[in-house]
Coordinates of C-alpha atoms in Angstrom, one line a residue:
X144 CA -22.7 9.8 5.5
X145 CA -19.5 7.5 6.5
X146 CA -18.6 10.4 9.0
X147 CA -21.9 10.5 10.5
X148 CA -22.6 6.7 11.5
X149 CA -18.3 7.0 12.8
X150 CA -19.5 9.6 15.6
X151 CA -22.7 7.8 16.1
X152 CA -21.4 4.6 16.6
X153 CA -18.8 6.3 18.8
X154 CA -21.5 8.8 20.7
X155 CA -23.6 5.8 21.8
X156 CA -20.1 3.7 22.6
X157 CA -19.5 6.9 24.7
X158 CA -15.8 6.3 23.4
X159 CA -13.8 9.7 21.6
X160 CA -12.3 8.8 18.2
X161 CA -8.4 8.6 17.5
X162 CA -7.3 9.8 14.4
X163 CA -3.2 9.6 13.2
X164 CA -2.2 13.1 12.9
X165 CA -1.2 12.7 9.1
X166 CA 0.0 16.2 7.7
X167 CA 0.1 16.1 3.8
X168 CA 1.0 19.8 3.0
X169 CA 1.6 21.5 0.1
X170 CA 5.6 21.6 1.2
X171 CA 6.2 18.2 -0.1
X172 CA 4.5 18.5 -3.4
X173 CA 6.7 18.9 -6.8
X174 CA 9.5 16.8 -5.4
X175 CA 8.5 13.3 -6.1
X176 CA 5.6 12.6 -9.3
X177 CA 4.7 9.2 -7.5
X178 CA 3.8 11.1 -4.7
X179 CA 2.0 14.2 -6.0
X180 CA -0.2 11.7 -7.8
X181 CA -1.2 9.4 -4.9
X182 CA -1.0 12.6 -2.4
X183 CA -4.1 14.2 -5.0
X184 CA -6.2 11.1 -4.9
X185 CA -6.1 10.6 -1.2
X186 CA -9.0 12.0 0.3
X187 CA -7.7 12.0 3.9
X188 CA -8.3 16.0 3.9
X189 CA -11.6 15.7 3.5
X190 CA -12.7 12.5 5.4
X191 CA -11.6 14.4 8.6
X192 CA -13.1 17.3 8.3
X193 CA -16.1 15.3 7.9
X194 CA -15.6 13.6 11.2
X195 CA -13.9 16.9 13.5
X196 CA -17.1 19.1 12.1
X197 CA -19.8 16.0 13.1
X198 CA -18.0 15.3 16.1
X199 CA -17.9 19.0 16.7
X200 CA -21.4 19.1 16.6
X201 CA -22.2 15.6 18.3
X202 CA -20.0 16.6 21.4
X203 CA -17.5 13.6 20.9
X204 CA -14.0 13.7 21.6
X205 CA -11.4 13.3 19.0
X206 CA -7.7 12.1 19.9
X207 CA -4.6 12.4 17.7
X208 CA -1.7 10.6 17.8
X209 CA 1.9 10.6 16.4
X210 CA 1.8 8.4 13.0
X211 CA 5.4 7.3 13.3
X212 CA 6.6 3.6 13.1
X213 CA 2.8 2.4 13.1
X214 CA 2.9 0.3 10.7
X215 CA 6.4 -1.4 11.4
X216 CA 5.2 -1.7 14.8
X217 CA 2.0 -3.8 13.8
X218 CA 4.1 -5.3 11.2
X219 CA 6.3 -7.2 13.7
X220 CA 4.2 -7.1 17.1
X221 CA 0.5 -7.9 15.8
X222 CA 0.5 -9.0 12.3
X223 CA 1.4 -12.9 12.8
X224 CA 0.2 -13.3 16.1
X225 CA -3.0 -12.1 15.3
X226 CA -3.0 -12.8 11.7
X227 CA -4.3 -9.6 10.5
X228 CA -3.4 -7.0 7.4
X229 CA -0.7 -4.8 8.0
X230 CA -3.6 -2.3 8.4
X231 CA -5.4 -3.6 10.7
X232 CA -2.4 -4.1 12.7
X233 CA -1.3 -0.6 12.8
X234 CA -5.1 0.7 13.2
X235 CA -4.3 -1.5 17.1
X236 CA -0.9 0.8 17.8
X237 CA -3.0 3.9 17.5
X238 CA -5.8 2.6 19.3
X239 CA -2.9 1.9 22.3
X240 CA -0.8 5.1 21.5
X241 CA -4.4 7.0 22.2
X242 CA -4.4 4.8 25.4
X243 CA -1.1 6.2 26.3
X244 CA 0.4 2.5 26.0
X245 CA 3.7 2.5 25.6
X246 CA 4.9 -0.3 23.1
X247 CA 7.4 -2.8 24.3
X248 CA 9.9 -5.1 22.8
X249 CA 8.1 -8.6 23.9
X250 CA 10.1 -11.8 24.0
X251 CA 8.6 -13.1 21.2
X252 CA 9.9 -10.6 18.8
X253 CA 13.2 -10.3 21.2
X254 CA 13.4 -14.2 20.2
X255 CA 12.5 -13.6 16.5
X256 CA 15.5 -11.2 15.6
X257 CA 18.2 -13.2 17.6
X258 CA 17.0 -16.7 15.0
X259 CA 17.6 -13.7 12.4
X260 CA 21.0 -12.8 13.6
X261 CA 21.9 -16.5 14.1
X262 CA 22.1 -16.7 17.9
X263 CA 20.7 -20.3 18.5
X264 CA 23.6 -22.0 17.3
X265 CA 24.9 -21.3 13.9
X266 CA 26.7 -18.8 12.7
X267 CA 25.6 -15.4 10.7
X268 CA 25.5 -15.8 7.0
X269 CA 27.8 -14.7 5.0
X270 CA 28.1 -11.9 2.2
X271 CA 26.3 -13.7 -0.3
X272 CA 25.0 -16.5 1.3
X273 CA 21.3 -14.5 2.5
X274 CA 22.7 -11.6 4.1
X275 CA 24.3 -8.2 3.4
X276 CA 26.4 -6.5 5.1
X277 CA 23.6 -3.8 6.0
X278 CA 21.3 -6.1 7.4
X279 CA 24.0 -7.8 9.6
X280 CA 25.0 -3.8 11.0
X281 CA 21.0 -3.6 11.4
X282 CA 20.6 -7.0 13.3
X283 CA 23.9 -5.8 15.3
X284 CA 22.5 -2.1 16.1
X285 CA 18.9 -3.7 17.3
X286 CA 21.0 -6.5 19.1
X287 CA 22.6 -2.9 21.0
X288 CA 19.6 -1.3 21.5
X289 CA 17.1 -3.5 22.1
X290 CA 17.8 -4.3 26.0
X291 CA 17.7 -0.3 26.9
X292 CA 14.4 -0.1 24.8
X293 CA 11.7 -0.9 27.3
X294 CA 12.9 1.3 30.3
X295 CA 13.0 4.6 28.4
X296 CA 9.8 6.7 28.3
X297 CA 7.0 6.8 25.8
X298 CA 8.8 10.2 24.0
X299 CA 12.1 8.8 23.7
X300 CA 10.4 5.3 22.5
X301 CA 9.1 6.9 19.7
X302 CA 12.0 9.8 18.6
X303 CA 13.2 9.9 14.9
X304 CA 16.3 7.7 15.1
X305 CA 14.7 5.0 17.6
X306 CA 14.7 1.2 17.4
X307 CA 11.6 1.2 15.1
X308 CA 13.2 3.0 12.5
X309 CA 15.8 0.1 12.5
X310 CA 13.2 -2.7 12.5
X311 CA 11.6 -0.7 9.6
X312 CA 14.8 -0.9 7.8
X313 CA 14.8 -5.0 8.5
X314 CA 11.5 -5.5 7.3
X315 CA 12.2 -4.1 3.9
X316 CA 15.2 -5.5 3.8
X317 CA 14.1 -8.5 3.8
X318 CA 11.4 -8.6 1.6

């Protein structure tokens, strides 16, 4: 029923549907109990099939992208300055990875990790004092990387060991 009034709503939009290209195979089961257990109740399986066959049959377009860094990109580009779930968020960096958008390090979030590193005037913290000495090598690496990040294409933006995998490490670290 969900899947039908999807490619409907889509059909009369005249818009395809973008779906994250999720695999959740039967190679990573029996390594991690958490996992098998919220891998079983996850209907994502069968929710697409749903929407490929009626989209299939509706002649609407469907569009997959690369899941990587999704969420840690809407974490720190869309989150705050829209004010929406983390989500949500990541539901707008497919919707512009489907565009073939490629996502760029803005000044605002250029300006939010150098008042994390301490730029504008004081020093970096300390070992004990609110940072650890992997957070200070993370804010160092990004500090690196972070000018060459918006010239390189949309491939090697979004490669295993890229700048988002390093924000992604920021973000939990400092939880």
């Amino acid at each position: 029923m969900l899947a039908k009034v999807v490619v409907d709503v889509a059909k009369l939009l005249g818009k395809p549907l973008v779906m994250e290209d999720l695999a959740f195979g039967k190679d990573r089961l029996d390594t991690n109990r958490r996992f098998n257990r919220m891998a079983s109740q996850f209907p994502y399986a069968k929710v697409s099939e749903a929407l490929l066959r009626r989209a299939w049959k509706e002649r609407v377009g469907v569009v997959t992208v690369n899941p990587r860094h999704t969420s840690t990109i809407g974490h720190w580009k869309y989150q705050q300055r829209y004010g929406v779930t983390i989500h949500e968020s990541a539901a707008l960096v497919i919707g512009r990875r489907a565009l073939g958008y490629r996502e760029r390090i803005t000044r605002e979030l250029r300006e939010r990790i150098f008042k994390l590193k301490g730029r504008k005037g004081q020093p970096l913290p300390k070992e004990g004092q609110g940072m650890t000495l992997g957070v200070g090598a993370l804010l160092e690496r990004l500090g690196n990387t972070m000018p060459a990040h918006n010239g390189l294409a949309a491939w090697q933006q979004e490669r295993l060991n890229g700048i988002w995998l390093d924000f992604m490490r920021l973000a939990l670290a400092l939880r």
